Amino acid sequence: SQQGEEDPQALSIQEGENATMNCSYKTSINNLQWYRQNSGRGLVHLILIRSNEREKHSGRLRVTLDTSKKSSSLLITASRAADTASYFCATVPNRDDKIIFGKGTRLHILP
Amino acid sequence: DAGITQSPRHKVTETGTPVTLRCHQTENHRYMYWYRQDPGHGLRLIHYSYGVKDTDKGEVSDGYSVSRSKTEDFLLTLESATSSQTSVYFCAISARQNTGELFFGEGSRLTVL
């Protein structure tokens, strides 16, 4: 079964608003990663947060990790039309080479 | 962009025929992965490789086999394609175990009639 589950499945917001997506997972992890996928394209890595980190920033992206709740959130601030895409969390279990993805959140930025 | 090439990019085949998808990388990365992406399921890991001739199963490996005879090539074979294997297949590579980010190819769309 899949490790990560994103919430919500789909999200529509106005341009300029902030978008928040959540990811829950089941087992202990080494790190958690977020990826973006534009329609018809391969996934692109956005940010990685390690299990001993609680928050990380990259440009307009902010990721938090709560290992006690086995959850992470991705915040995109000041959204733009170009942010329209699907977003996936990927968990990297301890002592394992497998990188397991969730089902993704479809984000649509309205003009 | 990471040097990953998937071939073919599109293929239509009939049930029962063998199909091989190829992933070629120019980055000399050790780890290579095959995922399939289906509506409602996201990406699911089929097989992965942690070195030449070293492979392991993922979540949905039944009906698939892989081979890696060279660092740069990772082949995914469907011995006898079924309609349930209609999907978009993505190859990904990584330089490091666990802590490495994945670089993805552009995908191979396979339709099994």
CSV table of C-alpha atoms in Angstrom, one decimal:
chain,number,residue,atom,x,y,z
A,1,SER,CA,0.0,0.0,0.0
A,2,GLN,CA,1.1,3.6,-0.6
A,3,GLN,CA,3.0,5.3,2.2
A,4,GLY,CA,1.9,8.9,1.7
A,5,GLU,CA,-1.6,10.3,1.4
A,6,GLU,CA,-2.1,13.9,0.3
A,7,ASP,CA,-5.0,16.0,1.3
A,8,PRO,CA,-7.0,17.5,-0.3
A,9,GLN,CA,-7.2,15.6,-3.5
A,10,ALA,CA,-8.0,18.8,-5.4
A,11,LEU,CA,-7.7,22.5,-4.5
A,12,SER,CA,-8.8,25.6,-6.4
A,13,ILE,CA,-7.8,29.1,-5.2
A,14,GLN,CA,-7.5,32.6,-6.6
A,15,GLU,CA,-4.2,33.8,-7.8
A,16,GLY,CA,-2.3,35.6,-5.1
A,17,GLU,CA,-3.8,33.4,-2.3
A,18,ASN,CA,-1.8,30.9,-0.3
A,19,ALA,CA,-2.2,27.1,-1.0
A,20,THR,CA,-1.7,24.5,1.6
A,21,MET,CA,-1.5,20.8,1.0
A,22,ASN,CA,-1.0,18.0,3.6
A,23,CYS,CA,0.6,14.6,3.5
A,24,SER,CA,0.2,11.8,6.0
A,25,TYR,CA,2.4,8.7,6.1
A,26,LYS,CA,2.5,5.5,8.0
A,27,THR,CA,6.0,4.4,8.9
A,28,SER,CA,9.2,6.0,10.2
A,29,ILE,CA,11.1,7.9,7.6
A,30,ASN,CA,14.6,9.2,6.8
A,31,ASN,CA,13.2,12.2,4.9
A,32,LEU,CA,10.1,13.4,3.0
A,33,GLN,CA,10.1,15.1,-0.3
A,34,TRP,CA,7.6,17.2,-2.4
A,35,TYR,CA,7.4,17.1,-6.1
A,36,ARG,CA,5.4,19.0,-8.7
A,37,GLN,CA,4.0,17.6,-11.9
A,38,ASN,CA,2.7,19.7,-14.8
A,39,SER,CA,0.2,18.1,-17.0
A,40,GLY,CA,1.7,15.5,-19.3
A,41,ARG,CA,5.2,15.9,-17.9
A,42,GLY,CA,7.5,14.1,-15.5
A,43,LEU,CA,7.8,15.1,-11.8
A,44,VAL,CA,10.1,17.8,-10.7
A,45,HIS,CA,11.7,17.8,-7.2
A,46,LEU,CA,10.7,20.8,-5.1
A,47,ILE,CA,12.1,20.4,-1.6
A,48,LEU,CA,13.4,17.8,0.8
A,49,ILE,CA,13.0,17.8,4.6
A,50,ARG,CA,14.8,15.4,6.9
A,51,SER,CA,13.3,13.6,9.8
A,52,ASN,CA,15.2,15.8,12.3
A,53,GLU,CA,14.0,19.0,10.7
A,54,ARG,CA,10.7,20.7,11.5
A,55,GLU,CA,10.4,23.4,8.9
A,56,LYS,CA,12.2,24.3,5.7
A,57,HIS,CA,11.8,27.2,3.2
A,58,SER,CA,12.6,27.5,-0.5
A,59,GLY,CA,11.5,30.7,-2.2
A,60,ARG,CA,7.7,30.8,-1.9
A,61,LEU,CA,7.6,27.2,-0.6
A,62,ARG,CA,7.4,26.3,3.1
A,63,VAL,CA,7.4,22.7,4.3
A,64,THR,CA,6.7,21.5,7.8
A,65,LEU,CA,7.2,18.0,9.2
A,66,ASP,CA,5.7,16.6,12.3
A,67,THR,CA,7.1,13.1,12.9
A,68,SER,CA,5.0,12.5,16.0
A,69,LYS,CA,1.8,12.9,13.9
A,70,LYS,CA,3.5,11.4,10.8
A,71,SER,CA,2.4,14.4,8.7
A,72,SER,CA,3.8,17.1,6.5
A,73,SER,CA,2.4,20.2,4.9
A,74,LEU,CA,3.4,22.2,1.8
A,75,LEU,CA,2.5,25.9,1.7
A,76,ILE,CA,2.8,27.9,-1.5
A,77,THR,CA,2.5,31.6,-0.8
A,78,ALA,CA,1.3,34.2,-3.2
A,79,SER,CA,0.2,31.7,-5.8
A,80,ARG,CA,0.6,32.2,-9.5
A,81,ALA,CA,-1.0,30.7,-12.6
A,82,ALA,CA,2.2,28.8,-13.2
A,83,ASP,CA,1.7,27.0,-9.9
A,84,THR,CA,-1.2,25.1,-11.4
A,85,ALA,CA,0.0,21.4,-11.3
A,86,SER,CA,-0.3,18.3,-9.2
A,87,TYR,CA,1.8,18.0,-6.1
A,88,PHE,CA,3.1,14.8,-4.6
A,89,CYS,CA,4.7,13.9,-1.3
A,90,ALA,CA,7.3,11.1,-1.3
A,91,THR,CA,8.5,9.4,1.7
A,92,VAL,CA,11.9,7.7,2.1
A,93,PRO,CA,11.7,5.0,4.8
A,94,ASN,CA,14.6,4.3,7.1
A,95,ARG,CA,16.9,1.5,5.9
A,96,ASP,CA,15.2,1.2,2.5
A,97,ASP,CA,16.0,2.3,-1.0
A,98,LYS,CA,12.3,2.6,-2.0
A,99,ILE,CA,10.8,6.0,-2.4
A,100,ILE,CA,7.1,5.8,-2.2
A,101,PHE,CA,4.7,8.5,-3.5
A,102,GLY,CA,1.2,9.5,-2.5
A,103,LYS,CA,-1.7,10.0,-4.8
A,104,GLY,CA,-1.2,13.8,-5.1
A,105,THR,CA,-3.1,17.0,-4.8
A,106,ARG,CA,-4.3,18.8,-8.0
A,107,LEU,CA,-3.9,22.5,-7.5
A,108,HIS,CA,-5.7,24.9,-9.8
A,109,ILE,CA,-4.9,28.6,-9.6
A,110,LEU,CA,-7.8,30.8,-10.8
A,111,PRO,CA,-7.0,34.1,-12.6
B,1,ASP,CA,17.8,19.1,-16.9
B,2,ALA,CA,19.0,15.7,-15.9
B,3,GLY,CA,19.9,13.5,-18.8
B,4,ILE,CA,17.1,10.9,-18.8
B,5,THR,CA,15.6,9.5,-21.9
B,6,GLN,CA,12.7,7.1,-22.1
B,7,SER,CA,11.8,5.2,-25.2
B,8,PRO,CA,9.4,4.7,-26.7
B,9,ARG,CA,7.4,7.7,-25.6
B,10,HIS,CA,4.1,6.3,-26.9
B,11,LYS,CA,3.2,2.7,-27.7
B,12,VAL,CA,0.0,0.9,-28.6
B,13,THR,CA,0.1,-2.9,-28.4
B,14,GLU,CA,-2.2,-5.9,-28.2
B,15,THR,CA,-2.9,-8.1,-25.2
B,16,GLY,CA,-0.4,-11.0,-24.9
B,17,THR,CA,2.4,-9.3,-26.7
B,18,PRO,CA,5.8,-8.6,-25.0
B,19,VAL,CA,6.8,-5.0,-24.5
B,20,THR,CA,10.1,-3.5,-23.4
B,21,LEU,CA,10.5,0.1,-22.2
B,22,ARG,CA,13.9,1.6,-22.0
B,23,CYS,CA,15.3,4.2,-19.7
B,24,HIS,CA,18.7,5.7,-20.5
B,25,GLN,CA,20.6,8.1,-18.3
B,26,THR,CA,23.8,10.1,-18.9
B,27,GLU,CA,24.3,11.1,-15.2
B,28,ASN,CA,26.0,8.0,-14.0
B,29,HIS,CA,23.6,7.8,-11.1
B,30,ARG,CA,23.5,4.5,-9.2
B,31,TYR,CA,19.8,4.3,-8.4
B,32,MET,CA,17.1,3.9,-11.1
B,33,TYR,CA,13.4,3.4,-10.6
B,34,TRP,CA,10.3,2.5,-12.7
B,35,TYR,CA,6.9,3.9,-11.6
B,36,ARG,CA,3.5,3.7,-13.2
B,37,GLN,CA,1.0,6.4,-12.9
B,38,ASP,CA,-2.7,5.8,-13.1
B,39,PRO,CA,-5.7,8.1,-12.3
B,40,GLY,CA,-6.7,7.7,-8.6
B,41,HIS,CA,-3.5,5.8,-7.7
B,42,GLY,CA,-0.8,8.4,-8.1
B,43,LEU,CA,2.7,6.9,-8.7
B,44,ARG,CA,3.4,3.3,-7.7
B,45,LEU,CA,6.8,1.8,-7.7
B,46,ILE,CA,7.2,-1.2,-9.9
B,47,HIS,CA,10.9,-2.1,-9.6
B,48,TYR,CA,14.1,-0.3,-8.8
B,49,SER,CA,17.8,-0.9,-9.2
B,50,TYR,CA,20.6,0.0,-6.8
B,51,GLY,CA,23.4,-1.0,-9.1
B,52,VAL,CA,24.3,-3.0,-12.2
B,53,LYS,CA,22.6,-6.3,-12.0
B,54,ASP,CA,21.1,-5.4,-8.6
B,55,THR,CA,17.3,-4.9,-8.7
B,56,ASP,CA,14.4,-5.3,-6.3
B,57,LYS,CA,10.6,-5.3,-6.4
B,58,GLY,CA,8.4,-2.4,-5.6
B,59,GLU,CA,4.7,-2.2,-4.7
B,60,VAL,CA,3.2,-3.5,-8.0
B,61,SER,CA,5.9,-5.8,-9.6
B,62,ASP,CA,3.6,-8.7,-10.7
B,63,GLY,CA,3.7,-9.0,-14.5
B,64,TYR,CA,6.9,-6.9,-14.8
B,65,SER,CA,10.6,-7.8,-15.0
B,66,VAL,CA,13.6,-5.5,-15.2
B,67,SER,CA,17.2,-5.7,-16.2
B,68,ARG,CA,20.2,-3.5,-15.7
B,69,SER,CA,23.3,-4.7,-17.5
B,70,LYS,CA,24.9,-1.2,-17.7
B,71,THR,CA,24.8,1.7,-15.3
B,72,GLU,CA,23.1,3.9,-17.9
B,73,ASP,CA,20.3,1.6,-19.0
B,74,PHE,CA,17.3,0.2,-17.0
B,75,LEU,CA,14.8,-1.9,-19.0
B,76,LEU,CA,11.3,-2.7,-18.0
B,77,THR,CA,9.7,-5.7,-19.7
B,78,LEU,CA,6.1,-6.8,-19.8
B,79,GLU,CA,6.4,-10.4,-20.8
B,80,SER,CA,2.7,-10.7,-21.9
B,81,ALA,CA,0.9,-7.3,-21.8
B,82,THR,CA,-2.6,-7.1,-20.3
B,83,SER,CA,-5.1,-4.3,-20.5
B,84,SER,CA,-4.5,-3.5,-16.8
B,85,GLN,CA,-1.0,-2.5,-17.7
B,86,THR,CA,-2.3,0.4,-19.8
B,87,SER,CA,-0.6,3.3,-18.0
B,88,VAL,CA,2.0,6.0,-18.1
B,89,TYR,CA,5.4,4.7,-17.1
B,90,PHE,CA,8.0,6.9,-15.5
B,91,CYS,CA,11.7,6.3,-15.0
B,92,ALA,CA,13.5,8.1,-12.3
B,93,ILE,CA,17.2,8.3,-11.2
B,94,SER,CA,18.9,9.2,-8.0
B,95,ALA,CA,22.5,9.7,-7.0
B,96,ARG,CA,22.2,8.7,-3.4
B,97,GLN,CA,20.3,6.2,-1.4
B,98,ASN,CA,17.5,7.6,0.8
B,99,THR,CA,18.6,11.2,0.8
B,100,GLY,CA,18.8,11.7,-2.9
B,101,GLU,CA,16.2,13.6,-4.9
B,102,LEU,CA,14.7,11.8,-7.9
B,103,PHE,CA,15.0,13.1,-11.4
B,104,PHE,CA,12.3,11.9,-13.7
B,105,GLY,CA,12.0,11.2,-17.4
B,106,GLU,CA,9.1,12.5,-19.5
B,107,GLY,CA,7.2,9.2,-19.3
B,108,SER,CA,6.1,6.5,-21.7
B,109,ARG,CA,2.4,6.1,-22.5
B,110,LEU,CA,1.5,2.5,-23.1
B,111,THR,CA,-1.9,1.4,-24.3
B,112,VAL,CA,-2.7,-2.3,-24.3
B,113,LEU,CA,-5.8,-3.2,-26.5
